[in-house]
Tab-separated table of C-alpha atoms in Angstrom:
chain	number	residue	atom	x	y	z
A	1	UNK	CA	0.047	0.220	-0.226
A	2	UNK	CA	2.108	2.986	-1.269
A	3	UNK	CA	-0.367	5.881	-0.890
A	4	UNK	CA	0.904	9.187	0.319
A	5	UNK	CA	-1.003	11.922	1.747
A	6	UNK	CA	-2.181	13.965	-0.942
A	7	UNK	CA	-0.036	17.348	-1.571
A	8	UNK	CA	-1.195	20.559	-0.277
A	9	UNK	CA	-2.460	21.728	-3.992
A	10	UNK	CA	-4.986	19.378	-3.840
A	11	UNK	CA	-6.851	20.559	-0.403
A	12	UNK	CA	-10.509	21.234	-1.370
A	13	UNK	CA	-11.582	24.793	-0.886
A	14	UNK	CA	-15.525	24.682	-0.201
A	15	UNK	CA	-17.403	27.497	-1.346
A	16	UNK	CA	-20.980	28.322	-0.602
A	17	UNK	CA	-22.833	27.247	-3.891
A	18	UNK	CA	-24.849	24.246	-3.011
A	19	UNK	CA	-24.029	20.897	-4.766
A	20	UNK	CA	-26.895	19.439	-6.951
A	21	UNK	CA	-27.836	15.995	-8.441
A	22	UNK	CA	-25.965	14.168	-5.681
A	23	UNK	CA	-26.615	10.480	-4.622
A	24	UNK	CA	-28.381	10.846	-1.136
A	25	UNK	CA	-26.624	9.928	2.233
A	26	UNK	CA	-27.671	8.119	5.193
A	27	UNK	CA	-28.143	10.652	7.997
A	28	UNK	CA	-24.866	11.121	9.338
A	29	UNK	CA	-24.456	9.588	13.326
A	30	UNK	CA	-23.398	11.426	16.194
A	31	UNK	CA	-19.792	10.608	16.768
A	32	UNK	CA	-19.213	9.174	20.215
A	33	UNK	CA	-16.922	10.342	22.507
A	34	UNK	CA	-13.259	9.673	21.862
A	35	UNK	CA	-12.950	8.098	25.293
A	36	UNK	CA	-15.551	5.188	25.838
A	37	UNK	CA	-15.676	3.107	28.895
A	38	UNK	CA	-14.787	-0.661	29.291
A	39	UNK	CA	-16.946	-3.243	27.025
A	40	UNK	CA	-17.046	-6.637	28.314
A	41	UNK	CA	-16.340	-7.868	24.365
A	42	UNK	CA	-14.737	-5.717	21.522
A	43	UNK	CA	-14.307	-7.162	18.030
A	44	UNK	CA	-12.101	-5.007	15.869
A	45	UNK	CA	-12.406	-5.156	12.155
A	46	UNK	CA	-10.025	-3.813	9.840
A	47	UNK	CA	-9.563	-2.429	6.076
A	48	UNK	CA	-12.327	-4.023	4.083
A	49	UNK	CA	-11.527	-1.942	0.847
A	50	UNK	CA	-14.934	-1.703	-1.027
A	51	UNK	CA	-15.367	-5.508	-0.566
A	52	UNK	CA	-19.250	-5.946	0.772
A	53	UNK	CA	-18.697	-9.908	1.017
A	54	UNK	CA	-15.579	-9.493	2.927
A	55	UNK	CA	-17.070	-7.194	5.340
A	56	UNK	CA	-19.979	-9.606	5.965
A	57	UNK	CA	-17.267	-12.407	6.895
A	58	UNK	CA	-15.976	-10.418	9.369
A	59	UNK	CA	-18.924	-9.341	11.076
A	60	UNK	CA	-20.095	-12.979	11.034
A	61	UNK	CA	-16.617	-14.114	12.112
A	62	UNK	CA	-17.098	-11.813	14.762
A	63	UNK	CA	-20.519	-13.183	16.150
A	64	UNK	CA	-22.351	-9.957	15.336
A	65	UNK	CA	-24.192	-10.544	11.909
A	66	UNK	CA	-26.533	-13.210	10.870
A	67	UNK	CA	-27.083	-14.491	7.692
A	68	UNK	CA	-29.926	-11.769	7.054
A	69	UNK	CA	-27.327	-8.747	7.757
A	70	UNK	CA	-29.028	-8.463	10.858
A	71	UNK	CA	-27.341	-7.676	14.323
A	72	UNK	CA	-26.498	-10.583	16.589
A	73	UNK	CA	-24.031	-9.084	18.795
A	74	UNK	CA	-25.946	-8.053	21.642
A	75	UNK	CA	-23.663	-5.548	23.949
A	76	UNK	CA	-20.520	-6.398	21.678
A	77	UNK	CA	-18.716	-3.055	20.671
A	78	UNK	CA	-17.571	-3.399	17.089
A	79	UNK	CA	-14.541	-1.288	16.000
A	80	UNK	CA	-13.681	-1.023	12.384
A	81	UNK	CA	-10.875	0.919	11.630
A	82	UNK	CA	-11.024	2.737	8.527
A	83	UNK	CA	-10.594	2.367	5.030
A	84	UNK	CA	-13.997	0.927	3.995
A	85	UNK	CA	-13.501	3.190	0.898
A	86	UNK	CA	-11.040	2.718	-2.627
A	87	UNK	CA	-10.029	-0.643	-3.934
A	88	UNK	CA	-13.280	-2.302	-4.675
A	89	UNK	CA	-16.616	-1.666	-6.030
A	90	UNK	CA	-19.215	-2.326	-3.361
A	91	UNK	CA	-18.298	0.898	-0.923
A	92	UNK	CA	-22.035	2.186	-1.180
A	93	UNK	CA	-23.590	-0.755	-0.168
A	94	UNK	CA	-20.966	-1.202	2.870
A	95	UNK	CA	-21.863	2.236	4.228
A	96	UNK	CA	-25.410	1.823	3.577
A	97	UNK	CA	-25.350	-1.616	5.798
A	98	UNK	CA	-23.325	0.249	8.548
A	99	UNK	CA	-26.011	3.005	8.406
A	100	UNK	CA	-28.575	-0.103	8.957
A	101	UNK	CA	-26.264	-1.786	11.813
A	102	UNK	CA	-25.433	1.353	13.644
A	103	UNK	CA	-28.986	2.215	15.189
A	104	UNK	CA	-29.767	-1.941	15.585
A	105	UNK	CA	-26.369	-2.740	17.655
A	106	UNK	CA	-27.376	0.612	19.869
A	107	UNK	CA	-30.930	-0.908	20.326
A	108	UNK	CA	-29.299	-4.224	21.612
A	109	UNK	CA	-26.805	-2.157	23.869
A	110	UNK	CA	-23.731	-2.652	21.764
A	111	UNK	CA	-22.159	-0.416	19.083
A	112	UNK	CA	-21.019	-0.231	15.637
A	113	UNK	CA	-18.202	2.338	15.681
A	114	UNK	CA	-16.423	2.861	12.018
A	115	UNK	CA	-13.524	5.289	12.177
A	116	UNK	CA	-11.991	7.209	9.229
A	117	UNK	CA	-8.938	5.902	7.446
A	118	UNK	CA	-6.469	7.544	5.027
A	119	UNK	CA	-8.779	6.360	2.145
A	120	UNK	CA	-11.488	8.551	3.580
A	121	UNK	CA	-9.764	11.547	3.921
A	122	UNK	CA	-8.131	10.844	0.443
A	123	UNK	CA	-11.570	10.979	-1.256
A	124	UNK	CA	-12.706	14.170	0.893
A	125	UNK	CA	-9.587	15.805	-0.641
A	126	UNK	CA	-10.662	14.454	-4.110
A	127	UNK	CA	-7.867	12.040	-4.148
A	128	UNK	CA	-9.663	9.264	-6.204
A	129	UNK	CA	-6.453	7.748	-7.501
A	130	UNK	CA	-7.710	4.484	-6.104
A	131	UNK	CA	-11.382	4.404	-6.970
A	132	UNK	CA	-12.829	1.539	-9.059
A	133	UNK	CA	-14.950	1.772	-12.222
A	134	UNK	CA	-17.775	0.209	-10.032
A	135	UNK	CA	-16.896	2.554	-7.170
A	136	UNK	CA	-17.459	5.764	-9.754
A	137	UNK	CA	-20.449	4.366	-10.977
A	138	UNK	CA	-22.241	4.247	-7.820
A	139	UNK	CA	-21.889	8.232	-7.536
A	140	UNK	CA	-22.398	8.847	-11.328
A	141	UNK	CA	-25.036	11.076	-11.511
A	142	UNK	CA	-26.041	13.112	-14.577
A	143	UNK	CA	-25.329	16.919	-13.940
A	144	UNK	CA	-23.420	16.444	-10.531
A	145	UNK	CA	-22.041	19.464	-9.644
A	146	UNK	CA	-19.111	19.653	-7.079
A	147	UNK	CA	-18.889	22.897	-5.059
A	148	UNK	CA	-15.069	22.848	-5.249
A	149	UNK	CA	-12.971	24.362	-8.136
A	150	UNK	CA	-10.767	21.003	-7.681
A	151	UNK	CA	-14.009	18.657	-8.403
A	152	UNK	CA	-15.344	20.713	-11.245
A	153	UNK	CA	-12.202	19.436	-12.793
A	154	UNK	CA	-12.112	15.708	-12.462
A	155	UNK	CA	-13.148	13.453	-15.161
A	156	UNK	CA	-17.000	13.255	-15.554
A	157	UNK	CA	-17.250	10.036	-14.253
A	158	UNK	CA	-16.468	11.031	-11.009
A	159	UNK	CA	-18.176	14.173	-10.626
A	160	UNK	CA	-20.788	12.593	-8.734
A	161	UNK	CA	-18.537	11.164	-6.318
A	162	UNK	CA	-16.632	14.199	-6.054
A	163	UNK	CA	-19.564	16.361	-5.226
A	164	UNK	CA	-20.762	13.648	-2.804
A	165	UNK	CA	-17.299	13.221	-0.781
A	166	UNK	CA	-15.573	17.027	-0.751
A	167	UNK	CA	-16.291	18.865	2.574
A	168	UNK	CA	-19.828	19.647	3.108
A	169	UNK	CA	-20.794	17.097	0.582
A	170	UNK	CA	-23.527	14.830	2.030
A	171	UNK	CA	-21.163	11.600	2.048
A	172	UNK	CA	-18.337	13.787	3.347
A	173	UNK	CA	-21.178	14.779	6.330
A	174	UNK	CA	-21.820	10.978	6.702
A	175	UNK	CA	-17.843	10.615	7.377
A	176	UNK	CA	-18.099	13.681	9.876
A	177	UNK	CA	-20.033	11.416	12.013
A	178	UNK	CA	-17.079	9.164	12.676
A	179	UNK	CA	-13.910	9.737	14.704
A	180	UNK	CA	-10.055	9.015	13.846
A	181	UNK	CA	-9.019	8.015	17.175
A	182	UNK	CA	-11.239	5.811	19.648
A	183	UNK	CA	-10.372	4.635	22.991
A	184	UNK	CA	-12.561	1.961	24.456
A	185	UNK	CA	-11.639	1.281	27.956
A	186	UNK	CA	-7.941	0.455	27.762
A	187	UNK	CA	-7.394	0.147	24.172
A	188	UNK	CA	-6.518	2.873	21.316
A	189	UNK	CA	-8.146	2.302	17.957
A	190	UNK	CA	-7.309	3.992	14.693
A	191	UNK	CA	-6.263	3.409	11.392
A	192	UNK	CA	-2.393	4.167	11.030
A	193	UNK	CA	-1.017	4.469	14.672
A	194	UNK	CA	-0.813	7.436	17.232
A	195	UNK	CA	2.685	8.310	17.295
A	196	UNK	CA	3.782	10.347	20.731
A	197	UNK	CA	3.466	13.961	19.404
A	198	UNK	CA	-0.040	13.106	18.680
A	199	UNK	CA	-0.807	11.070	21.569
A	200	UNK	CA	-0.173	13.844	23.763
A	201	UNK	CA	-3.149	15.810	21.959
A	202	UNK	CA	-6.776	15.375	23.235
A	203	UNK	CA	-8.233	13.052	21.297
A	204	UNK	CA	-11.569	14.322	21.234
A	205	UNK	CA	-9.733	17.678	19.784
A	206	UNK	CA	-8.524	15.526	16.989
A	207	UNK	CA	-11.363	14.116	16.013
A	208	UNK	CA	-13.422	17.357	15.906
A	209	UNK	CA	-10.811	19.308	13.731
A	210	UNK	CA	-11.500	16.679	11.477
A	211	UNK	CA	-14.832	16.398	11.577
A	212	UNK	CA	-15.233	20.485	11.101
A	213	UNK	CA	-13.328	20.153	7.690
A	214	UNK	CA	-15.568	17.533	6.601
A	215	UNK	CA	-18.638	19.205	7.206
A	216	UNK	CA	-17.234	22.013	5.160
A	217	UNK	CA	-16.712	24.147	8.256
A	218	UNK	CA	-12.994	24.871	7.862
A	219	UNK	CA	-11.075	25.313	4.489
A	220	UNK	CA	-8.520	22.930	4.666
A	221	UNK	CA	-7.793	19.550	6.422
A	222	UNK	CA	-6.109	19.713	9.869
A	223	UNK	CA	-2.310	18.581	9.921
A	224	UNK	CA	-3.450	15.376	11.756
A	225	UNK	CA	-5.241	14.506	8.405
A	226	UNK	CA	-2.554	14.714	6.298
A	227	UNK	CA	0.870	14.302	7.989
A	228	UNK	CA	2.892	11.206	7.485
A	229	UNK	CA	3.160	10.505	10.938
A	230	UNK	CA	-0.479	11.438	11.481
A	231	UNK	CA	-3.188	8.767	13.016
A	232	UNK	CA	-4.234	7.710	9.549
A	233	UNK	CA	-0.827	7.491	7.831
A	234	UNK	CA	1.832	6.251	10.374
A	235	UNK	CA	3.101	2.842	9.559
A	236	UNK	CA	5.539	3.305	12.707
A	237	UNK	CA	3.945	0.395	14.681
A	238	UNK	CA	3.185	-1.675	11.803
A	239	UNK	CA	6.513	-3.203	10.668
A	240	UNK	CA	8.574	-5.064	12.883
A	241	UNK	CA	10.120	-3.833	16.170
A	242	UNK	CA	13.246	-1.795	15.082
A	243	UNK	CA	14.562	1.657	15.555
A	244	UNK	CA	12.952	2.005	19.190
A	245	UNK	CA	9.633	1.359	18.174
A	246	UNK	CA	8.310	-0.541	21.421
A	247	UNK	CA	9.633	2.404	23.349
A	248	UNK	CA	7.915	5.218	21.194
A	249	UNK	CA	4.679	2.894	21.488
A	250	UNK	CA	5.037	2.739	25.852
A	251	UNK	CA	5.275	6.569	25.369
A	252	UNK	CA	2.184	6.885	23.241
A	253	UNK	CA	0.332	4.748	25.279
A	254	UNK	CA	1.007	6.509	28.359
A	255	UNK	CA	0.076	9.341	26.765
A	256	UNK	CA	-3.060	8.455	25.647
A	257	UNK	CA	-3.893	6.122	28.787
A	258	UNK	CA	-4.258	2.863	27.138
A	259	UNK	CA	-2.609	-0.705	27.452
A	260	UNK	CA	-2.549	-1.510	23.934
A	261	UNK	CA	-3.010	-0.127	20.376
A	262	UNK	CA	-5.252	-1.453	17.771
A	263	UNK	CA	-4.280	-0.626	14.178
A	264	UNK	CA	-5.441	-1.275	10.246
A	265	UNK	CA	-3.431	0.518	7.211
A	266	UNK	CA	-0.503	-2.192	6.796
A	267	UNK	CA	-1.457	-5.502	5.333
A	268	UNK	CA	0.229	-8.236	7.441
A	269	UNK	CA	0.389	-10.843	5.010
A	270	UNK	CA	-0.061	-13.782	7.228
A	271	UNK	CA	-3.221	-12.391	9.341
A	272	UNK	CA	-3.364	-10.457	12.257
A	273	UNK	CA	0.249	-10.126	14.258
A	274	UNK	CA	1.092	-8.408	17.338
A	275	UNK	CA	4.504	-6.937	18.846
A	276	UNK	CA	5.899	-5.536	21.813
A	277	UNK	CA	4.381	-8.023	24.297
A	278	UNK	CA	1.138	-7.532	22.903
A	279	UNK	CA	0.903	-3.879	23.318
A	280	UNK	CA	0.534	-3.210	19.303
A	281	UNK	CA	-1.993	-5.305	17.348
A	282	UNK	CA	-1.923	-4.968	13.471
A	283	UNK	CA	-5.153	-6.191	12.046
A	284	UNK	CA	-5.444	-5.342	8.425
A	285	UNK	CA	-5.066	-8.729	6.589
A	286	UNK	CA	-5.657	-7.475	3.343
A	287	UNK	CA	-9.028	-9.311	3.686
A	288	UNK	CA	-10.484	-7.520	0.714
A	289	UNK	CA	-10.780	-8.779	-2.636
A	290	UNK	CA	-8.117	-6.728	-4.124
A	291	UNK	CA	-5.432	-8.265	-1.921
A	292	UNK	CA	-6.847	-11.853	-1.266
A	293	UNK	CA	-5.698	-12.362	2.404
A	294	UNK	CA	-7.437	-14.005	5.086
A	295	UNK	CA	-10.816	-12.943	6.919
A	296	UNK	CA	-9.710	-12.539	10.707
A	297	UNK	CA	-10.601	-10.192	13.438
A	298	UNK	CA	-9.596	-9.159	16.890
A	299	UNK	CA	-11.663	-9.940	20.144
A	300	UNK	CA	-10.584	-8.298	23.325
A	301	UNK	CA	-12.405	-9.576	26.547
A	302	UNK	CA	-10.849	-7.672	29.409
A	303	UNK	CA	-7.063	-9.056	29.347
A	304	UNK	CA	-7.754	-11.568	26.806
A	305	UNK	CA	-6.985	-10.988	23.536
A	306	UNK	CA	-7.147	-13.462	20.863
A	307	UNK	CA	-7.427	-13.919	16.811
A	308	UNK	CA	-10.950	-15.164	15.293
A	309	UNK	CA	-10.564	-16.775	11.849
A	310	UNK	CA	-13.308	-16.709	9.258
A	311	UNK	CA	-14.335	-20.491	8.769
A	312	UNK	CA	-13.331	-22.087	5.431
A	313	UNK	CA	-16.089	-21.547	2.967
Protein backbone atom coordinates (compact mmCIF):
# COMPACT_ATOMS: atom_id res chain seq x y z
CA UNK A 1 0.00 0.00 0.00
CA UNK A 2 2.12 2.84 -1.30
CA UNK A 3 -0.30 5.72 -0.89
CA UNK A 4 1.09 9.07 0.16
CA UNK A 5 -0.80 12.01 1.62
CA UNK A 6 -2.38 14.22 -1.00
CA UNK A 7 -0.18 17.26 -1.65
CA UNK A 8 -1.32 20.61 -0.37
CA UNK A 9 -2.33 21.70 -3.87
CA UNK A 10 -5.20 19.19 -3.87
CA UNK A 11 -6.83 20.47 -0.67
CA UNK A 12 -10.50 21.18 -1.27
CA UNK A 13 -11.70 24.71 -0.66
CA UNK A 14 -15.47 24.62 -0.18
CA UNK A 15 -17.57 27.47 -1.57
CA UNK A 16 -21.07 28.55 -0.72
CA UNK A 17 -22.96 27.31 -3.80
CA UNK A 18 -24.80 24.05 -2.99
CA UNK A 19 -23.98 20.85 -4.86
CA UNK A 20 -26.80 19.46 -6.99
CA UNK A 21 -27.81 16.04 -8.28
CA UNK A 22 -25.87 14.05 -5.69
CA UNK A 23 -26.61 10.54 -4.45
CA UNK A 24 -28.32 11.00 -1.06
CA UNK A 25 -26.44 9.74 1.98
CA UNK A 26 -27.72 8.10 5.15
CA UNK A 27 -28.04 10.62 7.95
CA UNK A 28 -24.76 11.17 9.74
CA UNK A 29 -24.50 9.58 13.14
CA UNK A 30 -23.41 11.64 16.13
CA UNK A 31 -19.76 10.73 16.73
CA UNK A 32 -19.15 8.93 20.01
CA UNK A 33 -16.92 10.49 22.61
CA UNK A 34 -13.28 9.72 21.89
CA UNK A 35 -13.10 7.85 25.21
CA UNK A 36 -15.69 5.19 25.98
CA UNK A 37 -15.84 2.91 29.02
CA UNK A 38 -14.64 -0.66 28.79
CA UNK A 39 -16.98 -3.19 27.22
CA UNK A 40 -17.26 -6.85 28.16
CA UNK A 41 -16.52 -7.81 24.56
CA UNK A 42 -14.92 -5.78 21.77
CA UNK A 43 -14.38 -6.97 18.20
CA UNK A 44 -11.98 -5.08 15.94
CA UNK A 45 -12.25 -5.28 12.15
CA UNK A 46 -9.58 -4.04 9.76
CA UNK A 47 -9.59 -2.59 6.23
CA UNK A 48 -12.32 -3.87 3.90
CA UNK A 49 -11.68 -1.66 0.84
CA UNK A 50 -14.98 -1.82 -0.96
CA UNK A 51 -15.54 -5.57 -0.55
CA UNK A 52 -19.00 -6.21 0.92
CA UNK A 53 -18.47 -9.97 1.10
CA UNK A 54 -15.30 -9.50 3.14
CA UNK A 55 -17.06 -7.07 5.49
CA UNK A 56 -19.90 -9.53 6.02
CA UNK A 57 -17.45 -12.39 6.63
CA UNK A 58 -15.60 -10.30 9.19
CA UNK A 59 -18.75 -9.37 11.09
CA UNK A 60 -19.98 -12.97 11.02
CA UNK A 61 -16.59 -14.20 12.19
CA UNK A 62 -16.98 -11.78 15.08
CA UNK A 63 -20.42 -13.23 15.84
CA UNK A 64 -22.36 -9.99 15.38
CA UNK A 65 -24.11 -10.45 12.00
CA UNK A 66 -26.49 -13.18 10.88
CA UNK A 67 -27.13 -14.54 7.40
CA UNK A 68 -29.84 -11.91 6.86
CA UNK A 69 -27.52 -9.01 7.75
CA UNK A 70 -29.15 -8.48 11.15
CA UNK A 71 -27.23 -7.47 14.27
CA UNK A 72 -26.89 -10.43 16.65
CA UNK A 73 -23.97 -9.06 18.66
CA UNK A 74 -26.02 -8.07 21.72
CA UNK A 75 -23.77 -5.74 23.79
CA UNK A 76 -20.61 -6.32 21.76
CA UNK A 77 -18.73 -3.20 20.68
CA UNK A 78 -17.36 -3.47 17.14
CA UNK A 79 -14.65 -1.06 16.00
CA UNK A 80 -13.82 -0.98 12.30
CA UNK A 81 -10.53 0.85 11.86
CA UNK A 82 -11.20 2.60 8.55
CA UNK A 83 -10.57 2.19 4.82
CA UNK A 84 -14.05 1.13 3.84
CA UNK A 85 -13.47 3.16 0.66
CA UNK A 86 -11.41 2.56 -2.50
CA UNK A 87 -10.00 -0.48 -4.31
CA UNK A 88 -13.40 -2.24 -4.54
CA UNK A 89 -16.84 -1.80 -6.07
CA UNK A 90 -19.10 -2.25 -3.01
CA UNK A 91 -18.35 0.89 -0.99
CA UNK A 92 -21.84 2.37 -1.11
CA UNK A 93 -23.45 -0.94 -0.12
CA UNK A 94 -21.05 -1.25 2.83
CA UNK A 95 -21.77 2.29 4.00
CA UNK A 96 -25.51 1.72 3.74
CA UNK A 97 -25.21 -1.56 5.69
CA UNK A 98 -23.24 0.29 8.37
CA UNK A 99 -26.00 2.91 8.56
CA UNK A 100 -28.59 0.16 9.14
CA UNK A 101 -26.50 -1.70 11.71
CA UNK A 102 -25.55 1.30 13.87
CA UNK A 103 -29.02 1.85 15.38
CA UNK A 104 -29.66 -1.90 15.60
CA UNK A 105 -26.47 -2.38 17.61
CA UNK A 106 -27.33 0.56 19.86
CA UNK A 107 -30.84 -0.82 20.50
CA UNK A 108 -29.28 -4.10 21.63
CA UNK A 109 -26.89 -2.32 24.00
CA UNK A 110 -23.86 -2.67 21.74
CA UNK A 111 -22.10 -0.38 19.30
CA UNK A 112 -20.79 -0.37 15.76
CA UNK A 113 -18.04 2.25 15.55
CA UNK A 114 -16.49 2.92 12.14
CA UNK A 115 -13.38 5.10 12.05
CA UNK A 116 -12.01 7.25 9.27
CA UNK A 117 -8.92 5.89 7.56
CA UNK A 118 -6.60 7.56 5.11
CA UNK A 119 -8.78 6.53 2.16
CA UNK A 120 -11.86 8.22 3.59
CA UNK A 121 -9.88 11.44 4.03
CA UNK A 122 -8.27 11.08 0.59
CA UNK A 123 -11.73 10.97 -0.99
CA UNK A 124 -12.64 14.16 0.87
CA UNK A 125 -9.52 15.75 -0.63
CA UNK A 126 -10.66 14.51 -4.05
CA UNK A 127 -7.63 12.23 -4.27
CA UNK A 128 -9.54 9.63 -6.30
CA UNK A 129 -6.61 7.58 -7.61
CA UNK A 130 -7.85 4.36 -6.03
CA UNK A 131 -11.52 4.52 -7.06
CA UNK A 132 -12.59 1.53 -9.16
CA UNK A 133 -14.89 1.77 -12.16
CA UNK A 134 -17.74 0.37 -10.07
CA UNK A 135 -16.89 2.75 -7.26
CA UNK A 136 -17.18 5.66 -9.66
CA UNK A 137 -20.46 4.40 -11.11
CA UNK A 138 -22.11 4.16 -7.67
CA UNK A 139 -21.95 7.94 -7.32
CA UNK A 140 -22.26 8.88 -11.01
CA UNK A 141 -25.22 11.23 -11.41
CA UNK A 142 -25.97 13.21 -14.58
CA UNK A 143 -25.46 16.88 -13.91
CA UNK A 144 -23.58 16.40 -10.62
CA UNK A 145 -21.95 19.70 -9.72
CA UNK A 146 -19.08 19.66 -7.21
CA UNK A 147 -18.85 22.87 -5.19
CA UNK A 148 -15.08 23.26 -5.36
CA UNK A 149 -12.84 24.30 -8.25
CA UNK A 150 -10.94 21.02 -7.88
CA UNK A 151 -14.15 19.01 -8.10
CA UNK A 152 -15.15 20.73 -11.31
CA UNK A 153 -11.90 19.53 -12.88
CA UNK A 154 -12.26 15.79 -12.21
CA UNK A 155 -13.34 13.49 -15.05
CA UNK A 156 -17.07 13.49 -15.71
CA UNK A 157 -17.59 9.94 -14.37
CA UNK A 158 -16.09 11.04 -11.02
CA UNK A 159 -17.99 14.30 -10.59
CA UNK A 160 -20.85 12.66 -8.71
CA UNK A 161 -18.35 11.12 -6.32
CA UNK A 162 -16.50 14.41 -5.98
CA UNK A 163 -19.75 16.22 -5.14
CA UNK A 164 -20.64 13.50 -2.63
CA UNK A 165 -17.33 13.40 -0.75
CA UNK A 166 -15.89 16.91 -0.94
CA UNK A 167 -16.14 18.74 2.41
CA UNK A 168 -19.74 19.74 3.00
CA UNK A 169 -21.03 17.10 0.55
CA UNK A 170 -23.61 14.59 1.81
CA UNK A 171 -21.25 11.63 2.07
CA UNK A 172 -18.48 13.77 3.60
CA UNK A 173 -21.01 14.79 6.26
CA UNK A 174 -21.63 11.08 6.78
CA UNK A 175 -17.88 10.63 7.34
CA UNK A 176 -18.01 13.55 9.79
CA UNK A 177 -20.07 11.26 12.03
CA UNK A 178 -17.00 9.06 12.46
CA UNK A 179 -13.95 9.48 14.67
CA UNK A 180 -10.29 9.13 13.73
CA UNK A 181 -9.08 8.05 17.20
CA UNK A 182 -11.20 5.92 19.51
CA UNK A 183 -10.40 4.69 23.02
CA UNK A 184 -12.56 1.90 24.45
CA UNK A 185 -11.57 1.01 27.99
CA UNK A 186 -7.81 0.46 27.92
CA UNK A 187 -7.46 0.02 24.15
CA UNK A 188 -6.90 2.79 21.61
CA UNK A 189 -8.08 2.08 18.06
CA UNK A 190 -7.16 4.00 14.93
CA UNK A 191 -6.22 3.42 11.33
CA UNK A 192 -2.49 4.09 11.04
CA UNK A 193 -0.86 4.58 14.41
CA UNK A 194 -0.82 7.09 17.25
CA UNK A 195 2.71 8.41 17.47
CA UNK A 196 3.76 10.19 20.69
CA UNK A 197 3.29 13.77 19.45
CA UNK A 198 -0.32 13.03 18.55
CA UNK A 199 -0.94 10.88 21.63
CA UNK A 200 -0.17 13.89 23.81
CA UNK A 201 -3.08 15.78 22.24
CA UNK A 202 -6.71 15.53 23.29
CA UNK A 203 -8.29 12.79 21.12
CA UNK A 204 -11.63 14.60 21.10
CA UNK A 205 -9.84 17.66 19.73
CA UNK A 206 -8.12 15.61 17.01
CA UNK A 207 -11.43 14.07 15.97
CA UNK A 208 -13.37 17.31 16.02
CA UNK A 209 -10.85 19.17 13.87
CA UNK A 210 -11.22 16.57 11.11
CA UNK A 211 -15.00 16.51 11.49
CA UNK A 212 -15.26 20.29 11.12
CA UNK A 213 -13.33 20.09 7.86
CA UNK A 214 -15.48 17.21 6.54
CA UNK A 215 -18.66 19.18 7.31
CA UNK A 216 -17.27 22.07 5.26
CA UNK A 217 -16.78 24.29 8.32
CA UNK A 218 -13.00 24.63 7.85
CA UNK A 219 -11.21 25.60 4.63
CA UNK A 220 -8.56 22.86 4.71
CA UNK A 221 -7.82 19.62 6.53
CA UNK A 222 -5.96 19.79 9.84
CA UNK A 223 -2.39 18.58 9.98
CA UNK A 224 -3.45 15.40 11.78
CA UNK A 225 -5.37 14.34 8.67
CA UNK A 226 -2.49 14.72 6.22
CA UNK A 227 0.80 14.41 8.12
CA UNK A 228 2.93 11.39 7.19
CA UNK A 229 3.25 10.56 10.91
CA UNK A 230 -0.41 11.34 11.59
CA UNK A 231 -3.05 8.97 12.97
CA UNK A 232 -4.29 7.74 9.58
CA UNK A 233 -0.93 7.61 7.79
CA UNK A 234 1.69 6.38 10.27
CA UNK A 235 3.13 2.90 9.79
CA UNK A 236 5.66 3.18 12.63
CA UNK A 237 4.04 0.46 14.75
CA UNK A 238 3.14 -1.89 11.90
CA UNK A 239 6.47 -3.10 10.52
CA UNK A 240 8.74 -5.01 12.90
CA UNK A 241 10.10 -3.78 16.23
CA UNK A 242 13.18 -1.92 15.03
CA UNK A 243 14.38 1.60 15.68
CA UNK A 244 13.03 1.99 19.19
CA UNK A 245 9.49 1.27 18.04
CA UNK A 246 8.43 -0.40 21.29
CA UNK A 247 9.77 2.51 23.35
CA UNK A 248 7.83 4.97 21.20
CA UNK A 249 4.74 2.80 21.55
CA UNK A 250 5.08 2.80 25.35
CA UNK A 251 5.39 6.58 25.31
CA UNK A 252 2.30 6.95 23.16
CA UNK A 253 0.23 4.51 25.22
CA UNK A 254 1.25 6.27 28.40
CA UNK A 255 0.25 9.63 26.96
CA UNK A 256 -3.18 8.47 25.80
CA UNK A 257 -3.78 6.32 28.87
CA UNK A 258 -4.14 2.91 27.21
CA UNK A 259 -2.62 -0.54 27.57
CA UNK A 260 -2.70 -1.53 23.92
CA UNK A 261 -3.11 -0.08 20.43
CA UNK A 262 -5.03 -1.65 17.55
CA UNK A 263 -4.31 -0.44 14.00
CA UNK A 264 -5.08 -1.24 10.37
CA UNK A 265 -3.55 0.41 7.26
CA UNK A 266 -0.55 -1.88 6.73
CA UNK A 267 -1.35 -5.32 5.31
CA UNK A 268 -0.12 -8.24 7.40
CA UNK A 269 0.17 -10.91 4.73
CA UNK A 270 -0.10 -13.90 7.05
CA UNK A 271 -2.94 -12.57 9.18
CA UNK A 272 -3.20 -10.45 12.33
CA UNK A 273 0.09 -9.85 14.12
CA UNK A 274 1.16 -8.38 17.45
CA UNK A 275 4.42 -7.01 18.83
CA UNK A 276 5.95 -5.44 21.92
CA UNK A 277 4.44 -7.99 24.26
CA UNK A 278 0.93 -7.60 22.92
CA UNK A 279 0.92 -3.82 23.26
CA UNK A 280 0.30 -3.36 19.51
CA UNK A 281 -2.07 -5.39 17.33
CA UNK A 282 -2.04 -5.03 13.53
CA UNK A 283 -5.36 -6.15 12.10
CA UNK A 284 -5.24 -5.26 8.39
CA UNK A 285 -5.08 -8.77 6.91
CA UNK A 286 -5.78 -7.67 3.35
CA UNK A 287 -9.12 -9.46 3.55
CA UNK A 288 -10.55 -7.45 0.64
CA UNK A 289 -10.73 -9.03 -2.81
CA UNK A 290 -8.05 -6.61 -4.02
CA UNK A 291 -5.43 -8.27 -1.77
CA UNK A 292 -6.85 -11.77 -1.31
CA UNK A 293 -5.79 -12.10 2.33
CA UNK A 294 -7.47 -14.09 5.11
CA UNK A 295 -10.51 -12.84 7.00
CA UNK A 296 -9.60 -12.42 10.66
CA UNK A 297 -10.84 -10.16 13.44
CA UNK A 298 -9.55 -9.37 16.91
CA UNK A 299 -11.60 -10.12 20.03
CA UNK A 300 -10.87 -8.36 23.32
CA UNK A 301 -12.44 -9.57 26.57
CA UNK A 302 -10.86 -7.75 29.47
CA UNK A 303 -7.19 -8.76 29.48
CA UNK A 304 -7.78 -11.61 27.02
CA UNK A 305 -7.03 -10.85 23.39
CA UNK A 306 -7.45 -13.45 20.67
CA UNK A 307 -7.64 -13.71 16.90
CA UNK A 308 -10.85 -15.09 15.41
CA UNK A 309 -10.51 -16.64 11.97
CA UNK A 310 -13.24 -17.09 9.37
CA UNK A 311 -14.32 -20.66 8.75
CA UNK A 312 -13.30 -22.06 5.36
CA UNK A 313 -16.04 -21.55 2.79
